[in-house]
Tab-separated table of C-alpha atoms (C1' of nucleotides) in Angstrom:
chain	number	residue	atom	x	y	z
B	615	UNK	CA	-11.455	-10.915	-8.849
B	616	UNK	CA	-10.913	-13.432	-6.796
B	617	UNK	CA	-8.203	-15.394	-4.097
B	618	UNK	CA	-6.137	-16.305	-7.479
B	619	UNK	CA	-5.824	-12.384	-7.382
B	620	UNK	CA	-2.057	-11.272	-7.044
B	621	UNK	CA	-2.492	-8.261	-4.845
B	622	UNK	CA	-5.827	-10.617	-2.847
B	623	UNK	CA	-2.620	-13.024	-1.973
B	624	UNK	CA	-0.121	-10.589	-1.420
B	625	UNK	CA	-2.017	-8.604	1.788
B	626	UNK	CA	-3.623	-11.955	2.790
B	627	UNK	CA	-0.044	-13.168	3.437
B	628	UNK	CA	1.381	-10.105	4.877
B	629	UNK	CA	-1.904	-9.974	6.659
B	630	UNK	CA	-1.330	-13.021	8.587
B	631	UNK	CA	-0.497	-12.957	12.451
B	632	UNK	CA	3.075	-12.511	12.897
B	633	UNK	CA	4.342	-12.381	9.656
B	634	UNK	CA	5.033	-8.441	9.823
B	635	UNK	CA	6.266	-7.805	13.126
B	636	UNK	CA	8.894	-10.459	11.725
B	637	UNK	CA	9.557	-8.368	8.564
B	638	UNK	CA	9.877	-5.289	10.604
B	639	UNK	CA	12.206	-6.749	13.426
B	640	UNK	CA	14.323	-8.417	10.246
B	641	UNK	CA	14.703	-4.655	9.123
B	642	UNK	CA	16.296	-3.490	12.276
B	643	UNK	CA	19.848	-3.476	12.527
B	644	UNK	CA	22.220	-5.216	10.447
B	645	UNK	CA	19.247	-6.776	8.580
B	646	UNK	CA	20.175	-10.342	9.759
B	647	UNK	CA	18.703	-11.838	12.921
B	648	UNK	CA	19.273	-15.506	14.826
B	649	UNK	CA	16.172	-17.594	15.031
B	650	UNK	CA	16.590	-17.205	18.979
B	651	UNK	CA	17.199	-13.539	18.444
B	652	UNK	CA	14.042	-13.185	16.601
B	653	UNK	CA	11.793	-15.247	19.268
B	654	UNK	CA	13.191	-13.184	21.853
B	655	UNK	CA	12.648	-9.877	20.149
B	656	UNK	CA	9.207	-10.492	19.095
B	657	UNK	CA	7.743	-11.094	22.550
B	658	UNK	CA	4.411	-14.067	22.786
B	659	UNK	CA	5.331	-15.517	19.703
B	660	UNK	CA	5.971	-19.204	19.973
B	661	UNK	CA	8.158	-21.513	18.163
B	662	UNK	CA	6.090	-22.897	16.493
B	663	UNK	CA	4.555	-19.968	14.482
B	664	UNK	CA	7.582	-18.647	14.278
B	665	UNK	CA	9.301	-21.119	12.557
B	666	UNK	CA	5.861	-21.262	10.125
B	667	UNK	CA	6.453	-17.840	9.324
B	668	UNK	CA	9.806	-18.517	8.378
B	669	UNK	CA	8.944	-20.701	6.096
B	670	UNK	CA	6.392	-18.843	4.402
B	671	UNK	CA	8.473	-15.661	4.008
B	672	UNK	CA	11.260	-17.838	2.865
B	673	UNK	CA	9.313	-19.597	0.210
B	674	UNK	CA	7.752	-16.120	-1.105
B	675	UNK	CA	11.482	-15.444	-1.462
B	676	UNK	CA	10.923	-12.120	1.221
B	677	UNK	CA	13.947	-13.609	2.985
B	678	UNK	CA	16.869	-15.842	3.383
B	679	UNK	CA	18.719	-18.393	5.431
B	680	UNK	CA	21.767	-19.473	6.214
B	681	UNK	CA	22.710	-22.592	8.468
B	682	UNK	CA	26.138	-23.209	9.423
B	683	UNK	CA	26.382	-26.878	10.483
B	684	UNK	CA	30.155	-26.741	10.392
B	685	UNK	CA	29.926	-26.934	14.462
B	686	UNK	CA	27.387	-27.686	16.763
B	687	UNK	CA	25.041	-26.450	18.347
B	688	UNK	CA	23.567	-25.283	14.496
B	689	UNK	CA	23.214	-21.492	13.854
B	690	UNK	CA	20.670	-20.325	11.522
B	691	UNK	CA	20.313	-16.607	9.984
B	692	UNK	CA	17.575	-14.939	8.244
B	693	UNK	CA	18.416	-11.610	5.900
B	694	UNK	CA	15.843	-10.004	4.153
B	695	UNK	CA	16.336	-10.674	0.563
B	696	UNK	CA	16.263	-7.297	-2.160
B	697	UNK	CA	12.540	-8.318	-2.490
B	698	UNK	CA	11.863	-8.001	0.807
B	699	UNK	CA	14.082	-4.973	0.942
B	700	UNK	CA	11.569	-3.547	-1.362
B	701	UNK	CA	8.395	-4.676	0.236
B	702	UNK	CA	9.558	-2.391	3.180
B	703	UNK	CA	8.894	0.435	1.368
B	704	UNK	CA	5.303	-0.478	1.080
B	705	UNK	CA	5.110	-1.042	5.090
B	706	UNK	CA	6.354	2.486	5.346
B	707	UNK	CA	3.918	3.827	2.825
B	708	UNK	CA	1.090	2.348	5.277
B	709	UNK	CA	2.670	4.145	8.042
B	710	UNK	CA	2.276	7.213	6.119
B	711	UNK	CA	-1.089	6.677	5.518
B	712	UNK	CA	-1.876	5.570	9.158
B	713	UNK	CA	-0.310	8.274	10.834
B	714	UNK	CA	-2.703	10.191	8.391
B	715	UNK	CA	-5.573	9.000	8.817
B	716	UNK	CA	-5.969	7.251	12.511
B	717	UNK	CA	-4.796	10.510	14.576
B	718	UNK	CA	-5.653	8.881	17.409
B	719	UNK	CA	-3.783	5.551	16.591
B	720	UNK	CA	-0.150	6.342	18.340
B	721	UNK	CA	2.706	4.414	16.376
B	722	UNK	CA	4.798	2.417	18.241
B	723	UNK	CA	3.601	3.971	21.798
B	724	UNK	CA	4.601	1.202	23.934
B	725	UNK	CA	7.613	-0.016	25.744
B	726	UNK	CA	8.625	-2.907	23.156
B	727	UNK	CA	8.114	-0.592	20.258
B	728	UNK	CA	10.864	2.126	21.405
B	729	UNK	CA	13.478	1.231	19.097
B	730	UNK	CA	11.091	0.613	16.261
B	731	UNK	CA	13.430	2.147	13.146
B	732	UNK	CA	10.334	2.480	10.851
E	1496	UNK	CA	6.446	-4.078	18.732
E	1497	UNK	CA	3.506	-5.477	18.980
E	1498	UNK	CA	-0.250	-5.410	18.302
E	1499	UNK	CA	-1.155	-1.548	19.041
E	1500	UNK	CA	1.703	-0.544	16.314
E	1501	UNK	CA	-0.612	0.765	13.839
E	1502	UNK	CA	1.123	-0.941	10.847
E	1503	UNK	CA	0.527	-3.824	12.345
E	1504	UNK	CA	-3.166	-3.373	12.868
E	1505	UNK	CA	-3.437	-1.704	9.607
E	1506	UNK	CA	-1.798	-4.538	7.677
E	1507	UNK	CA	-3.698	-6.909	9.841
E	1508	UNK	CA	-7.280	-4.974	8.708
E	1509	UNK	CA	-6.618	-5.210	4.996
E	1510	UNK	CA	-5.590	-8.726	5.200
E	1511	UNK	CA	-8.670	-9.848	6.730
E	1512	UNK	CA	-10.638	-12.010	3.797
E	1513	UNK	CA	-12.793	-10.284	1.931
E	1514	UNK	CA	-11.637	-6.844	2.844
E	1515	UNK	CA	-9.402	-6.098	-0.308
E	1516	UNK	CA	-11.791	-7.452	-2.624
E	1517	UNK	CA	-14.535	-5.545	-1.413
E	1518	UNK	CA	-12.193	-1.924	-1.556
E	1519	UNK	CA	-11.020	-3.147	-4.889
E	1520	UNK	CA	-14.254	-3.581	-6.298
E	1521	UNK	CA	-15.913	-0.712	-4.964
E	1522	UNK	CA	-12.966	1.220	-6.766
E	1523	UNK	CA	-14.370	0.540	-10.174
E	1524	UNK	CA	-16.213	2.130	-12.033
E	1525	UNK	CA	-17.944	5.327	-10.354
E	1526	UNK	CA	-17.062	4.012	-7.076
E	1527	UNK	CA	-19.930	3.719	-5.691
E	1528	UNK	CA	-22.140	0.380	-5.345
E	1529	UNK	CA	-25.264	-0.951	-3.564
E	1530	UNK	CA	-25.040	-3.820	-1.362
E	1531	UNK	CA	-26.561	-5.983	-3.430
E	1532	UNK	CA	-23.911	-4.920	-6.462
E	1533	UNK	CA	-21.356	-5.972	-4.407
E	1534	UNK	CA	-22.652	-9.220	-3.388
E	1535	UNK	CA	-23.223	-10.248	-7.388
E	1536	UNK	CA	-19.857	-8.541	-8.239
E	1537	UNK	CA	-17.734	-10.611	-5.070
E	1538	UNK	CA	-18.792	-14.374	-6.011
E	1539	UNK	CA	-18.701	-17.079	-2.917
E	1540	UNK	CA	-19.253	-13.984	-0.370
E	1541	UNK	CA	-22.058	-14.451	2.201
E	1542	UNK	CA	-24.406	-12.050	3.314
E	1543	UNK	CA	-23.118	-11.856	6.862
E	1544	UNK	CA	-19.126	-11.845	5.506
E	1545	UNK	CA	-20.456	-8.901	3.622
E	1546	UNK	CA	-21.917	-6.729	6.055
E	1547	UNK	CA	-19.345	-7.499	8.409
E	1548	UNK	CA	-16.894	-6.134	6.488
E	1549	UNK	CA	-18.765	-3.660	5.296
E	1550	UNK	CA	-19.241	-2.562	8.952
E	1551	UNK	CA	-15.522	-2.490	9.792
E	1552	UNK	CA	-14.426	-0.520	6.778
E	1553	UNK	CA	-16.880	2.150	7.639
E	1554	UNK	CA	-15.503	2.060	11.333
E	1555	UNK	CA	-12.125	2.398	9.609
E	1556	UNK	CA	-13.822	5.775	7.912
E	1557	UNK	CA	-12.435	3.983	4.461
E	1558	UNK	CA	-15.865	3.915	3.169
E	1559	UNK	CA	-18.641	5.809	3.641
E	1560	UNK	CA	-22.756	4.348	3.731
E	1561	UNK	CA	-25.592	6.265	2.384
E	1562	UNK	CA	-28.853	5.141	3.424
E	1563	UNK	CA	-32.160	6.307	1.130
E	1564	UNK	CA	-35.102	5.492	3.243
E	1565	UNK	CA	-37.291	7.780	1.457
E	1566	UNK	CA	-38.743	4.394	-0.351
E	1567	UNK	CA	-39.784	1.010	0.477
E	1568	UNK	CA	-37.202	-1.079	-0.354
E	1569	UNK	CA	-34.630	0.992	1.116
E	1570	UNK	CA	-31.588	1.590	-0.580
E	1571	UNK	CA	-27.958	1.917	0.263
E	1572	UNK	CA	-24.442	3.247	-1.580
E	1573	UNK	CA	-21.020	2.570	-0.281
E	1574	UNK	CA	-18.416	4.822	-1.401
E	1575	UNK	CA	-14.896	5.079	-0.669
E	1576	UNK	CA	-13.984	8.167	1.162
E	1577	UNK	CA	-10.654	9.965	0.398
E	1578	UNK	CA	-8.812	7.532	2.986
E	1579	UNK	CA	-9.841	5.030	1.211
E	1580	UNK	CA	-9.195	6.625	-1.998
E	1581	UNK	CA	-5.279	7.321	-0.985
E	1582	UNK	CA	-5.200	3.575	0.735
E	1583	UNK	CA	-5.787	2.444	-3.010
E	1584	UNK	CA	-2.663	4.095	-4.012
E	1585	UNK	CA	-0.725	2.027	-1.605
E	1586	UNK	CA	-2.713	-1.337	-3.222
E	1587	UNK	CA	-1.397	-0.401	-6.622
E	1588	UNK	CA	2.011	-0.310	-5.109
E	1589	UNK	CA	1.563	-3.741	-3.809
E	1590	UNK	CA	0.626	-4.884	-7.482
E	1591	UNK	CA	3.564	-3.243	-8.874
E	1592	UNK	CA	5.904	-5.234	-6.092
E	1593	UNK	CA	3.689	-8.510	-6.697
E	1594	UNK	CA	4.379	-8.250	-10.343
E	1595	UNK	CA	8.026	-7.473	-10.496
E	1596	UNK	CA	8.669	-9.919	-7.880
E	1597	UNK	CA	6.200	-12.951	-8.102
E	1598	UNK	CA	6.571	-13.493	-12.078
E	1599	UNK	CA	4.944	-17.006	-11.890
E	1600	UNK	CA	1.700	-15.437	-10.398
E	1601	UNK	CA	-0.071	-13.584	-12.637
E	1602	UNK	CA	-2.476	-11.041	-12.085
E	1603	UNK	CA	-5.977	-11.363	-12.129
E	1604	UNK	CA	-5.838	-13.917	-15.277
E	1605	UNK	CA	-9.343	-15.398	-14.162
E	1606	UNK	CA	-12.143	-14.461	-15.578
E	1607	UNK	CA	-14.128	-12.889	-13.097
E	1608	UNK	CA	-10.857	-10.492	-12.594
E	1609	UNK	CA	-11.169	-9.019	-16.549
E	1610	UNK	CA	-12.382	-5.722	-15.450
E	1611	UNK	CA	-10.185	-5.022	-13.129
E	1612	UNK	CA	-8.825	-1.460	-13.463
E	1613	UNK	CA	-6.061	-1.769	-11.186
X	139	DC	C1'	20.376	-23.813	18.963
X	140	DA	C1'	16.635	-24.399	16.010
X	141	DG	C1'	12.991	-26.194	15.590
X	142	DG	C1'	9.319	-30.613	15.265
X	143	DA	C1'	5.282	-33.096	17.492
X	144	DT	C1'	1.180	-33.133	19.929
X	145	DC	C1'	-2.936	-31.577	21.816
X	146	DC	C1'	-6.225	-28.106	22.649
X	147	DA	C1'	-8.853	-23.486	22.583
X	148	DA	C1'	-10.527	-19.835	20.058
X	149	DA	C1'	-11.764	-17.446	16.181
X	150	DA	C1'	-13.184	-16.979	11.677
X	151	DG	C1'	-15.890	-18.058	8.048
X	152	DG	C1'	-19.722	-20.795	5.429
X	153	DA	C1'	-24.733	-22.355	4.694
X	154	DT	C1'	-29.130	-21.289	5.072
X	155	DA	C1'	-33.377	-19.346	6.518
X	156	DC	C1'	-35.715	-15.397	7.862
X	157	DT	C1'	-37.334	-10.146	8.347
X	158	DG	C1'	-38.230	-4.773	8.700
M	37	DC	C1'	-33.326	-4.465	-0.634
M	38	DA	C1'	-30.248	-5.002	2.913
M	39	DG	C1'	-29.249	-7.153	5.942
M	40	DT	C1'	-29.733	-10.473	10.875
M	41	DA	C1'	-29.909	-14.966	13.314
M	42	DT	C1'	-28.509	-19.485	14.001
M	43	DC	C1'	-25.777	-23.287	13.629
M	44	DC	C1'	-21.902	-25.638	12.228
M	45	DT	C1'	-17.178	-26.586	10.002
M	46	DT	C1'	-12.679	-25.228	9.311
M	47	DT	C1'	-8.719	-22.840	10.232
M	48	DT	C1'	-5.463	-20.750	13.085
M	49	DG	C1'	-2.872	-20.060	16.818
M	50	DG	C1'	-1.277	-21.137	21.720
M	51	DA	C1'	0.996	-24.238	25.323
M	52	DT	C1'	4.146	-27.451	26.217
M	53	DC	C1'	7.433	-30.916	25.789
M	54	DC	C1'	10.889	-33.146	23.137
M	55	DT	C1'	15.211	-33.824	20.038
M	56	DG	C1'	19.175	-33.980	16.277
DNA sequence: CAGGATCCAAAAGGATACTG
DNA sequence: CAGTATCCTTTTGGATCCTG
């Protein structure tokens, strides 16, 4: 096994800084967010990586956007796509086993995580 | 959200490089392996990569280190505890996801991946 | 509004040699 | 055998400013 490994790639991506706390603020609400709505929800993160992680989720097909150009200033959504849907099963399944296992770990125990729907 | 959520450290832990490998390969077989196994088994891994991680799953009580001093060289076993048993499960549900959703990638098709029993 | 560009700091990992 | 120590390269992310 190596880094050619499906599942190796899979956690390495969902691994990366970011990229979850994205997935899991995408699952909140209506299940469509605002670029600006994002960086303001996900407090330290900068444009920059933001828009990186964008990307990547968007090219592993975990989401989708939508521009509408028709006026301006631009507005841009992100959904999570039925594949990403799905993958948010498998974040829940680790909460399962974290709550399990790390007693002492508290879920969500601070101030920004309050209206965590997981 | 943010760092202290546990999913987030816990999806953050098993992205690290190396660390999935190293669980997936100590899941074969009789599930247990000596240091030195895994080193041969996980091509391209150093020695200090290795014991690093090594280290941290332990911490993480997902694997457990015996240590048989009784002889010169000593010898040591890594096993996966039943955290890191049930942690597995979750992998395998990753692979399922990977596969029905990334057909393009396949799974383990090099050759140092043919025994994987995942 | 939604980023791109630039520059910099920090962290992570690799190579290799050595030891109880 | 099972690592540790050292040094060095690469990668990643952060800060900030700018623009179609």
């Amino acid at each position: 096994m190596d880094e050619s490994c499906t599942i190796y790639k899979t956690a390495d991506f969902i691994g990366k800084r970011w990229t979850l706390i994205i997935l899991l603020e995408l699952s909140k609400g209506s299940g469509t967010k605002r670029y600006n709505e994002l960086k303001k929800a996900i407090p330290g993160i900068t444009p920059k990586i933001l828009s990186e992680r964008l990307k990547e989720l968007e090219h592993e097909g975990m989401i989708k956007k939508r521009i509408d150009s028709s006026k301006f200033p631009i507005k841009c959504e992100y959904t999570l796509t039925k594949s990403g849907k799905e993958f948010f099963k498998i974040i829940q399944d680790m909460k399962k086993w974290s709550l399990k296992w790390k007693f002492n770990n508290k879920l969500c125990a601070n101030s920004s995580c309050e209206n965590c729907k997981l």
